[in-house]
Amino acid sequence: MGFLDEIKQRRTFAIISHPDAGKTTLTEKLLLYGGAIQVAGAVKSNKIKKTATSDWMEIERQRGISVATSVMGFDYKGLKINILDTPGHQDFAEDTYRTLTAVDSVIVVIDVAKGVEPQTEKLVKVCRMRNTPIIVFINKLDRPGKDAFELLDEIEQKLNLKVTPLSWPINMGQHFKGVYSIYDRSLYLFEPGKQHIEKGVAFNDLSNSELKNYIGDDAKILSEELQLVEGVYPKFEVDHYLDGSICPVFFGSALNNFGVKELLDCFIEIAPTPIGHQTSARFIAPDENQFTGFVFKIHANMDPNHRDRIAFVRVVSGRFERNKPYHHVRLNRKIKFANPTAFMAQKKSILEEAFPGDIIGLYDAGNFKIGDTLTEGELLQYKGIPSFSPELFRYVENADPMKSKQLAKGLDQLMDEGVAQLFTGKSSGRKIIGTVGTLQFEVIQHRLLHEYGASCRYEPITLYKTAWITSNNKEMLADFKARKAPYLAFDKEGRDVFLADSPYSLETSMEKYPDIQFHFTSEF
Ligand code: G4P
């Protein structure tokens, strides 16, 4: 197959949701359609159960699972589909944000009873920053839930998305009859407990009295509701979905495998083929001949005796080949990869070549950090893999003076993996770890001990937020730095960071120093 055909075949996306909305269940059903797994229950949920937040065995077990399910590739109707897994637990949200830089589109799963939940809001916000095309799947229609119109309103308001339904539910909960597909103008009937649905019944005209034979008195309500839908929501246009300005919405029940095949069949028709990415030098299109790619995730290997890791690389352009030397731009040196890994659902295998849209796993003994770029020699760096200003902070102190080197190395590598962010106080020299969840502090302490033989201790710090600061007004910047000296730090790259100890201190600083830019993501 030609290079361009290889690109056109690929669809790389992520399923995102608030925990428990049904992401794992939906993923599993999609894999079943692709023949990638044979039985339900084969995909282990990678969520850390709420009851087990400080259970180490659980976290270690989850780390193992999350390598296996990081990327689940499968073939469907002649297309190569890659689903990128995202951790459900909110303490690992930063991981999810980065994974979203490596996908071309997303499916958002929403629980019909719970509606839009906080984690969904955060994740969709990140997608909106890049205009990532979004399909919404409203799940659990076999249970009682919110009214469909009310739910669509909530999505528009809370997620700031424009939506248009491509299917419409006929009742819900115990009385759920199925959905009418606005996309292919057919009726799909639901039978509880049945794991596949009959082919849709074509129904172009909903005033047709035969509709009643299928769904009884719900026929009248359905045709009235659909009239309203047509009046209120815009007609679906693929281009508007692709530029992120409209999101099609589907209704179904992942557990009952209802509405999933329709979702998948529509997805493969409308979802984007691999997109290009902006670099520090220029925009790179996927069909350029030379290979380029970037590291969006690093996973420490499971064997604590070997400190090797897997770097996950998204291929952006060209053809990646095994054993061919590629240029590691940050280190400015050539590296060859003897055992690059392809991820098919639940299986890993050595790959000979990979194409734009693919995710490859590269074994790494410490050469990579998040955001690193590989090319065939061109000096450019992929952009758009930001770190967000953390939300929780603690001082980290060495608890074993004999192991300070180990501690420094361990912290360095864990930060390269993107587990947390490290800041060094400018005047105090003290190290501060910033995370998005409390769990990371425990993970860091545990991994430092078990993988690096280093012990650390945390001490509290009063810190509300960090902001990277820049300014063209040198005088103002110098004045700010002099006055705020105790509140300044460096990040790992040596950039200036302001440590705001309260919302008030941040607000007044921003007011008093209008020429200073306060950045809350690391890319500016
Ligand atoms: P997540 O990955 O988004 O966290 O959600 P997951 O798929 O694990 O689903 C969360 C719970 O919701 C699971 O139940 C799952 O069986 C259930 N579920 C998913 N889809 C549907 C649906 O369409 N209808 C109904 N009624 N339930 C659904 P659980 O009891 O928490 O776990 P399990 O013991 O069933 O695995």
Coordinates of C-alpha atoms and ligand atoms in Angstrom, one line a residue:
M1 CA 0.0 0.0 0.0
G2 CA 1.2 3.5 -0.8
F3 CA 2.3 5.9 1.9
L4 CA -0.7 8.2 1.4
D5 CA -3.1 5.3 1.6
E6 CA -1.5 4.2 4.9
I7 CA -2.1 7.7 6.3
K8 CA -5.7 7.8 5.1
Q9 CA -6.4 4.5 6.8
R10 CA -5.6 5.7 10.3
R11 CA -7.9 7.0 13.0
T12 CA -6.3 7.9 16.3
F13 CA -8.5 9.0 19.1
A14 CA -9.2 8.9 22.9
I15 CA -12.3 8.2 24.9
I16 CA -12.6 10.6 27.8
S17 CA -15.0 10.8 30.7
H18 CA -15.5 11.4 34.3
P19 CA -14.8 8.1 36.2
D20 CA -17.7 5.6 36.1
A21 CA -19.5 7.1 33.0
G22 CA -18.6 4.0 31.0
K23 CA -15.3 4.7 29.2
T24 CA -13.9 1.2 29.9
T25 CA -17.1 -0.5 28.9
L26 CA -17.3 1.5 25.6
T27 CA -13.7 0.8 24.8
E28 CA -14.3 -2.9 25.3
K29 CA -17.3 -3.0 23.0
L30 CA -15.3 -1.1 20.3
L31 CA -12.5 -3.7 20.6
L32 CA -15.0 -6.5 20.3
Y33 CA -16.2 -5.1 17.0
G34 CA -12.7 -4.8 15.8
G35 CA -12.1 -8.5 16.7
A36 CA -9.2 -7.3 18.9
I37 CA -10.6 -9.1 21.9
Q38 CA -13.0 -12.1 22.0
V39 CA -14.7 -11.8 25.3
A40 CA -16.3 -9.1 27.3
G41 CA -14.3 -8.3 30.5
A42 CA -10.9 -8.6 28.8
V43 CA -10.1 -5.0 29.2
K44 CA -9.3 -4.3 32.8
S45 CA -10.5 -0.9 34.0
N46 CA -7.5 1.2 34.6
K47 CA -9.2 3.3 37.2
I48 CA -7.9 3.3 40.7
K49 CA -10.9 2.4 42.8
K50 CA -11.9 5.2 45.2
T51 CA -11.5 2.7 48.1
A52 CA -8.0 1.9 47.2
T53 CA -6.3 5.3 47.0
S54 CA -3.4 4.4 49.2
D55 CA -3.2 0.8 48.5
W56 CA 0.3 0.3 47.0
M57 CA -0.4 -3.1 45.4
E58 CA -3.3 -1.5 43.7
I59 CA -1.3 1.3 42.3
E60 CA 1.5 -1.0 41.1
R61 CA -1.1 -3.3 39.5
Q62 CA -2.7 -0.3 37.8
R63 CA 0.6 0.8 36.4
G64 CA 1.0 -2.6 34.8
I65 CA -2.4 -2.5 33.3
S66 CA -2.0 1.0 32.0
V67 CA 1.0 -0.1 29.9
A68 CA -1.0 -2.9 28.4
T69 CA -3.9 -0.6 27.6
S70 CA -2.1 2.6 26.8
V71 CA -2.8 2.2 23.1
M72 CA -5.3 -0.3 21.8
G73 CA -5.0 -0.7 18.0
F74 CA -7.5 -2.7 16.0
D75 CA -8.6 -3.0 12.4
Y76 CA -12.2 -2.3 11.4
K77 CA -13.7 -2.1 7.9
G78 CA -10.3 -1.7 6.4
L79 CA -9.2 1.1 8.8
K80 CA -6.5 1.0 11.4
I81 CA -7.9 2.4 14.6
N82 CA -5.9 3.4 17.6
I83 CA -7.6 4.2 20.9
L84 CA -5.4 5.9 23.4
D85 CA -6.3 5.2 26.9
T86 CA -6.5 8.0 29.5
P87 CA -6.3 7.5 33.2
G88 CA -9.7 8.0 34.8
H89 CA -8.4 9.0 38.2
Q90 CA -8.4 12.8 38.5
D91 CA -5.0 12.8 40.2
F92 CA -3.5 11.7 36.9
A93 CA -5.3 14.3 34.9
E94 CA -2.0 15.8 33.7
D95 CA -1.3 12.4 32.0
T96 CA -4.6 12.6 30.2
Y97 CA -4.0 16.2 29.1
R98 CA -0.7 15.1 27.4
T99 CA -2.3 12.1 25.8
L100 CA -4.8 14.4 24.2
T101 CA -2.0 16.1 22.3
A102 CA -1.4 12.8 20.5
V103 CA -4.9 12.1 19.2
D104 CA -6.8 13.5 16.3
S105 CA -10.2 13.4 17.9
V106 CA -12.1 12.3 21.0
I107 CA -15.3 10.6 22.1
V108 CA -16.7 12.0 25.3
V109 CA -18.8 9.6 27.4
I110 CA -21.5 11.2 29.6
D111 CA -23.7 9.3 32.1
V112 CA -27.3 10.1 31.3
A113 CA -28.2 10.4 35.0
K114 CA -25.2 12.3 36.1
G115 CA -24.9 14.7 33.2
V116 CA -21.7 16.8 32.8
E117 CA -19.3 16.0 35.7
P118 CA -16.2 18.0 36.8
Q119 CA -13.6 15.8 35.2
T120 CA -15.5 15.9 31.8
E121 CA -15.4 19.7 32.0
K122 CA -11.7 19.8 32.6
L123 CA -10.9 17.4 29.8
V124 CA -13.1 19.0 27.3
K125 CA -11.6 22.4 28.1
V126 CA -8.2 20.9 27.0
C127 CA -9.7 19.6 23.8
R128 CA -11.2 23.0 23.1
M129 CA -7.8 24.6 23.3
R130 CA -6.8 22.7 20.2
N131 CA -10.2 22.5 18.5
T132 CA -10.1 18.8 18.7
P133 CA -13.1 17.3 17.0
I134 CA -15.5 15.8 19.6
I135 CA -18.2 13.2 19.5
V136 CA -20.4 12.9 22.5
F137 CA -21.9 9.5 23.6
I138 CA -24.6 9.7 26.2
N139 CA -24.5 6.4 28.0
K140 CA -26.6 4.2 30.3
L141 CA -30.0 4.9 28.6
D142 CA -31.2 1.6 30.1
R143 CA -31.3 3.6 33.4
P144 CA -33.5 6.5 34.3
G145 CA -31.8 9.8 33.6
K146 CA -32.1 13.4 32.6
D147 CA -34.3 14.5 29.8
A148 CA -32.4 14.6 26.5
F149 CA -33.1 18.3 25.7
E150 CA -32.1 19.2 29.3
L151 CA -28.9 17.2 28.9
L152 CA -28.0 18.8 25.6
D153 CA -28.5 22.2 27.2
E154 CA -26.2 21.3 30.0
I155 CA -23.5 20.1 27.6
E156 CA -23.7 23.3 25.7
Q157 CA -23.5 25.4 28.8
K158 CA -21.0 23.6 30.9
L159 CA -18.8 22.4 28.2
N160 CA -19.1 25.4 26.0
L161 CA -19.8 23.1 23.0
K162 CA -22.3 23.5 20.2
V163 CA -24.1 20.2 19.7
T164 CA -26.3 18.5 17.2
P165 CA -27.9 15.1 18.0
L166 CA -27.3 12.4 15.4
S167 CA -29.5 9.9 17.3
W168 CA -32.4 10.4 19.6
P169 CA -33.5 8.3 22.5
I170 CA -37.0 6.8 22.7
N171 CA -37.8 6.9 26.4
M172 CA -35.3 5.7 28.9
G173 CA -34.7 3.4 31.9
Q174 CA -37.2 0.6 32.2
H175 CA -39.1 2.0 29.3
F176 CA -36.1 2.5 27.0
K177 CA -37.2 1.4 23.5
G178 CA -34.1 2.3 21.5
V179 CA -32.9 5.2 19.4
Y180 CA -33.9 6.8 16.2
S181 CA -30.8 7.5 14.1
I182 CA -31.0 11.0 12.6
Y183 CA -27.8 10.2 10.8
D184 CA -29.1 7.3 8.7
R185 CA -32.8 8.0 9.4
S186 CA -33.5 4.5 10.8
L187 CA -35.0 3.1 14.0
Y188 CA -32.9 0.9 16.2
L189 CA -34.8 -1.1 18.8
F190 CA -33.5 -2.0 22.2
E191 CA -34.0 -5.4 23.8
P192 CA -32.6 -5.6 27.3
G193 CA -29.9 -8.1 27.8
K194 CA -29.4 -8.7 24.1
Q195 CA -25.9 -8.0 23.1
H196 CA -26.5 -7.1 19.5
I197 CA -29.1 -5.2 17.7
E198 CA -31.0 -6.0 14.6
K199 CA -30.3 -3.9 11.6
G200 CA -32.1 -0.5 11.8
V201 CA -35.5 -0.1 10.2
A202 CA -35.4 2.7 7.7
F203 CA -38.0 5.4 8.6
N204 CA -37.6 8.5 6.6
D205 CA -41.0 9.8 7.5
L206 CA -41.8 9.8 11.1
S207 CA -45.5 10.5 10.6
N208 CA -45.8 7.1 9.1
S209 CA -48.4 5.3 11.2
E210 CA -46.3 2.1 11.1
L211 CA -43.9 3.6 13.6
K212 CA -46.5 2.8 16.2
N213 CA -46.2 -0.9 15.5
Y214 CA -42.6 -0.7 16.7
I215 CA -42.7 1.7 19.6
G216 CA -46.3 2.1 20.6
D217 CA -47.4 5.4 22.1
D218 CA -43.8 6.7 22.1
A219 CA -44.2 7.2 18.4
K220 CA -46.1 10.4 18.8
I221 CA -43.6 11.8 21.4
L222 CA -40.7 10.8 19.2
S223 CA -42.0 12.6 16.1
E224 CA -42.8 15.7 18.1
E225 CA -39.4 15.7 19.8
L226 CA -37.6 15.2 16.5
Q227 CA -39.5 18.2 15.0
L228 CA -38.2 20.2 17.8
V229 CA -34.7 18.8 17.3
E230 CA -34.8 19.9 13.7
G231 CA -36.0 23.3 14.6
V232 CA -33.4 23.9 17.4
Y233 CA -30.2 22.2 16.4
P234 CA -28.2 22.9 13.3
K235 CA -28.0 20.3 10.5
F236 CA -24.9 18.2 10.9
E237 CA -22.0 19.2 8.6
V238 CA -18.8 17.1 8.7
D239 CA -16.6 20.2 8.2
H240 CA -18.0 21.9 11.3
Y241 CA -17.3 18.8 13.3
L242 CA -13.8 18.6 12.0
D243 CA -13.0 22.2 12.8
G244 CA -14.3 21.7 16.3
S245 CA -17.3 24.0 16.0
I246 CA -20.0 21.4 16.4
C247 CA -20.2 18.1 18.2
P248 CA -22.5 15.3 17.1
V249 CA -24.3 13.5 20.0
F250 CA -25.2 9.8 20.2
F251 CA -27.4 8.0 22.8
G252 CA -26.9 4.4 23.8
S253 CA -25.9 1.9 26.4
A254 CA -22.4 0.6 26.3
L255 CA -23.0 -2.2 28.7
N256 CA -25.8 -3.5 26.6
N257 CA -23.8 -2.9 23.4
F258 CA -26.6 -0.6 22.2
G259 CA -25.8 2.3 20.0
V260 CA -22.1 1.4 19.9
K261 CA -21.9 -0.1 16.4
E262 CA -23.8 3.0 15.0
L263 CA -21.3 5.2 16.9
L264 CA -18.4 3.3 15.5
D265 CA -19.8 3.2 11.9
C266 CA -20.4 7.0 12.0
F267 CA -17.0 7.6 13.6
I268 CA -15.1 5.9 10.8
E269 CA -17.0 7.9 8.2
I270 CA -16.5 11.3 9.8
A271 CA -13.4 11.2 12.2
P272 CA -10.3 13.0 11.0
T273 CA -7.4 11.2 9.4
P274 CA -4.0 12.0 11.1
I275 CA -3.5 15.8 11.4
G276 CA -0.3 17.8 11.1
H277 CA 1.3 19.6 14.1
Q278 CA 3.0 22.9 14.7
T279 CA 6.7 22.9 15.6
S280 CA 9.1 25.6 16.7
A281 CA 10.2 26.0 13.1
R282 CA 7.1 25.4 10.9
F283 CA 3.9 23.4 10.5
I284 CA 4.5 19.7 9.6
A285 CA 1.9 17.9 7.5
P286 CA 1.5 14.2 7.9
D287 CA 2.2 13.5 4.2
E288 CA 5.8 14.9 4.3
N289 CA 8.3 12.2 3.4
Q290 CA 10.6 12.6 6.3
F291 CA 9.8 11.0 9.6
T292 CA 9.1 13.2 12.6
G293 CA 7.4 12.4 15.9
F294 CA 7.1 13.5 19.5
V295 CA 7.1 11.9 23.0
F296 CA 3.9 12.5 24.8
K297 CA 4.1 9.9 27.6
I298 CA 6.8 8.0 29.4
H299 CA 6.1 4.9 31.3
A300 CA 8.5 3.5 33.8
N301 CA 8.9 -0.2 33.3
M302 CA 7.5 -2.6 35.7
D303 CA 10.7 -4.3 36.7
P304 CA 12.2 -2.3 39.5
N305 CA 15.6 -3.8 38.9
H306 CA 15.9 -2.3 35.5
R307 CA 15.3 1.4 35.2
D308 CA 14.3 1.2 31.6
R309 CA 11.2 3.0 30.5
I310 CA 9.0 3.1 27.4
A311 CA 8.6 6.4 25.6
F312 CA 5.4 6.7 23.7
V313 CA 5.9 8.5 20.4
R314 CA 3.2 9.9 18.1
V315 CA 4.3 9.6 14.5
V316 CA 3.4 13.0 12.9
S317 CA 5.0 12.7 9.4
G318 CA 6.9 10.3 7.2
R319 CA 7.6 6.6 7.7
F320 CA 9.3 5.4 10.9
E321 CA 11.6 2.4 10.3
R322 CA 13.2 0.0 12.8
N323 CA 17.0 0.3 13.1
K324 CA 17.2 3.5 11.2
P325 CA 19.1 6.3 13.0
Y326 CA 16.9 9.3 14.0
H327 CA 17.8 12.6 15.3
H328 CA 17.0 13.3 19.0
V329 CA 16.7 17.1 18.7
R330 CA 17.2 18.1 22.3
L331 CA 20.2 15.9 22.8
N332 CA 21.4 16.7 19.3
R333 CA 22.4 13.1 18.6
K334 CA 21.4 10.2 16.5
I335 CA 19.6 7.2 18.1
K336 CA 18.6 3.9 16.5
F337 CA 15.8 1.8 17.9
A338 CA 16.2 -2.0 17.6
N339 CA 12.9 -3.0 19.3
P340 CA 10.2 -0.4 18.6
T341 CA 6.9 -1.6 19.8
A342 CA 3.5 -1.5 18.2
F343 CA 0.4 -1.8 20.4
M344 CA -2.4 -3.9 19.3
A345 CA -5.1 -4.3 21.9
Q346 CA -3.5 -6.2 24.8
K347 CA -0.6 -7.3 22.7
K348 CA 2.8 -5.7 22.1
S349 CA 4.9 -6.6 19.1
I350 CA 8.0 -5.4 17.4
L351 CA 7.2 -3.2 14.5
E352 CA 9.3 -2.8 11.3
E353 CA 7.7 0.5 10.2
A354 CA 5.0 2.9 11.4
F355 CA 3.0 5.7 9.8
P356 CA 1.5 9.1 10.7
G357 CA -1.2 8.5 13.3
D358 CA 0.6 5.5 14.8
I359 CA 1.9 5.4 18.3
I360 CA 5.1 3.6 18.9
G361 CA 6.8 2.5 22.1
L362 CA 10.6 3.1 22.3
Y363 CA 12.6 1.5 25.0
D364 CA 14.6 4.1 26.8
A365 CA 17.3 4.1 29.4
G366 CA 16.8 7.8 30.3
N367 CA 17.2 9.7 27.0
F368 CA 13.7 10.9 26.7
K369 CA 11.5 13.4 28.4
I370 CA 8.0 14.5 27.6
G371 CA 7.9 16.7 24.6
D372 CA 11.1 15.4 23.0
T373 CA 11.1 15.4 19.2
L374 CA 12.6 12.9 16.8
T375 CA 13.4 13.8 13.2
E376 CA 15.6 12.7 10.3
G377 CA 18.0 15.6 11.0
E378 CA 15.9 18.8 10.8
L379 CA 16.2 20.9 13.9
L380 CA 12.7 21.5 15.2
Q381 CA 10.7 20.9 18.3
Y382 CA 7.1 20.0 18.6
K383 CA 4.9 22.4 20.5
G384 CA 1.7 22.0 22.4
I385 CA 2.5 19.6 25.1
P386 CA 2.1 22.0 28.0
S387 CA 2.5 21.4 31.7
F388 CA -0.3 23.1 33.7
S389 CA 0.3 25.1 36.8
P390 CA 0.0 22.4 39.5
E391 CA -2.6 22.7 42.3
L392 CA -0.9 21.1 45.3
F393 CA 2.6 21.8 46.6
R394 CA 5.0 20.4 49.2
Y395 CA 8.6 20.9 50.0
V396 CA 10.6 17.8 49.4
E397 CA 13.5 17.1 51.7
N398 CA 16.1 14.3 51.6
A399 CA 15.5 11.9 54.4
D400 CA 18.7 9.9 54.0
P401 CA 21.8 12.0 53.7
M402 CA 23.8 9.1 52.3
K403 CA 21.5 8.9 49.3
S404 CA 21.3 12.5 48.1
K405 CA 22.6 11.6 44.6
Q406 CA 20.0 8.9 44.2
L407 CA 17.3 11.3 45.3
A408 CA 18.4 13.9 42.8
K409 CA 18.5 11.4 40.0
G410 CA 15.2 9.8 41.0
L411 CA 13.5 13.2 41.1
D412 CA 15.0 14.2 37.8
Q413 CA 13.8 11.1 36.0
L414 CA 10.3 11.1 37.6
M415 CA 9.9 14.7 36.5
D416 CA 11.0 13.8 32.9
E417 CA 8.2 11.2 33.0
G418 CA 5.8 14.0 33.9
V419 CA 4.8 12.6 37.2
A420 CA 4.9 16.0 38.8
Q421 CA 6.7 19.4 38.5
L422 CA 9.7 20.4 40.4
F423 CA 10.6 24.0 41.4
T424 CA 13.6 25.3 43.2
G425 CA 13.2 28.4 45.5
K426 CA 15.5 31.1 44.2
S427 CA 16.6 32.4 47.6
S428 CA 16.0 29.4 49.8
G429 CA 17.3 26.7 47.3
R430 CA 14.6 24.4 48.7
K431 CA 12.9 22.0 46.3
I432 CA 9.1 22.2 45.8
I433 CA 7.0 19.5 44.2
G434 CA 3.8 20.5 42.5
T435 CA 1.1 18.0 41.5
V436 CA -2.5 17.9 40.4
G437 CA -3.5 15.3 43.0
T438 CA -2.5 14.1 46.4
L439 CA -1.9 10.6 45.1
Q440 CA 1.2 11.7 43.2
F441 CA 3.1 12.6 46.4
E442 CA 2.7 9.1 47.6
V443 CA 3.6 7.6 44.2
I444 CA 6.8 9.7 44.2
Q445 CA 7.8 8.7 47.7
H446 CA 7.2 5.1 46.9
R447 CA 8.9 5.0 43.6
L448 CA 11.9 6.9 44.9
L449 CA 12.4 4.3 47.5
H450 CA 11.8 1.2 45.4
E451 CA 13.3 2.3 42.1
Y452 CA 16.1 4.6 43.3
G453 CA 16.8 3.6 46.9
A454 CA 16.2 7.2 48.0
S455 CA 14.1 8.4 50.8
C456 CA 12.3 11.7 50.9
R457 CA 10.1 13.6 53.4
Y458 CA 7.5 16.2 52.7
E459 CA 7.0 19.5 54.5
P460 CA 4.0 21.7 54.0
I461 CA 4.2 25.0 52.1
T462 CA 1.6 27.7 51.8
L463 CA 1.3 28.1 48.1
Y464 CA -1.8 28.8 46.1
K465 CA -0.6 28.7 42.5
T466 CA 2.6 29.0 40.4
A467 CA 2.8 31.1 37.3
W468 CA 5.6 31.3 34.8
I469 CA 6.5 35.0 34.3
T470 CA 7.9 36.8 31.3
S471 CA 8.0 40.5 30.2
N472 CA 9.4 42.8 27.6
N473 CA 9.5 45.5 30.2
K474 CA 12.9 44.7 31.8
E475 CA 12.7 47.4 34.4
M476 CA 9.3 46.2 35.6
L477 CA 10.5 42.6 35.7
A478 CA 13.6 43.5 37.7
D479 CA 11.5 45.5 40.2
F480 CA 9.1 42.6 40.5
K481 CA 11.9 40.1 41.1
A482 CA 13.5 42.3 43.7
R483 CA 10.3 42.9 45.7
K484 CA 9.1 39.3 45.4
A485 CA 12.5 37.6 45.9
P486 CA 11.2 35.1 48.5
Y487 CA 8.4 34.1 46.2
L488 CA 10.5 33.3 43.1
A489 CA 11.6 30.0 41.9
F490 CA 13.1 28.2 38.9
D491 CA 11.4 25.4 37.1
K492 CA 13.4 22.4 35.7
E493 CA 14.4 24.3 32.6
G494 CA 15.6 27.3 34.6
R495 CA 12.6 29.5 33.8
D496 CA 11.3 32.1 36.3
V497 CA 8.3 31.1 38.3
F498 CA 6.2 33.2 40.7
L499 CA 5.0 31.4 43.8
A500 CA 1.7 33.0 44.7
D501 CA 0.8 32.2 48.3
S502 CA -2.8 33.3 48.0
P503 CA -5.4 34.4 45.3
Y504 CA -5.0 37.9 46.7
S505 CA -1.3 38.0 46.2
L506 CA -1.7 36.7 42.6
E507 CA -4.4 39.2 41.8
T508 CA -2.6 42.2 43.3
S509 CA 0.7 41.2 41.5
M510 CA -1.1 41.0 38.2
E511 CA -2.7 44.4 38.8
K512 CA 0.4 46.1 40.0
Y513 CA 2.6 44.7 37.2
P514 CA 0.5 45.0 34.1
D515 CA 3.5 44.5 31.7
I516 CA 4.4 41.2 33.2
Q517 CA 2.7 38.1 31.7
F518 CA 1.7 35.4 34.2
H519 CA 1.4 32.1 32.4
F520 CA -0.5 29.1 33.8
T521 CA 0.7 26.6 31.3
S522 CA 4.3 26.0 30.5
E523 CA 3.9 26.8 26.8
F524 CA 3.9 30.5 26.1
Ligands
G4P1 P1 -15.2 4.2 33.5 O1 -14.2 3.4 32.7 O2 -15.7 5.4 32.8 O3 -14.8 4.5 34.9 O4 -16.5 3.3 33.6 P2 -16.8 1.8 33.4 O5 -16.8 1.4 32.0 O6 -15.9 1.0 34.3 O7 -18.3 1.7 33.9 C1 -18.7 2.1 35.3 C2 -19.9 1.3 35.7 O8 -21.0 1.6 34.9 C3 -19.6 -0.2 35.6 O9 -20.4 -0.8 36.7 C4 -20.3 -0.5 34.3 O10 -20.7 -1.9 34.2 C5 -21.5 0.4 34.3 N1 -22.0 0.7 33.0 C6 -21.3 1.0 31.8 N2 -22.1 1.2 30.8 C7 -23.4 1.0 31.3 C8 -24.7 1.1 30.7 O11 -24.8 1.3 29.5 N3 -25.7 0.8 31.5 C9 -25.6 0.5 32.8 N4 -26.7 0.3 33.5 N5 -24.4 0.5 33.4 C10 -23.3 0.7 32.6 P3 -19.7 -1.2 38.0 O12 -20.7 -1.9 38.8 O13 -19.0 0.0 38.7 O14 -18.5 -2.1 37.6 P4 -18.6 -3.6 37.1 O15 -18.5 -4.4 38.4 O16 -19.8 -3.8 36.3 O17 -17.4 -3.7 36.3

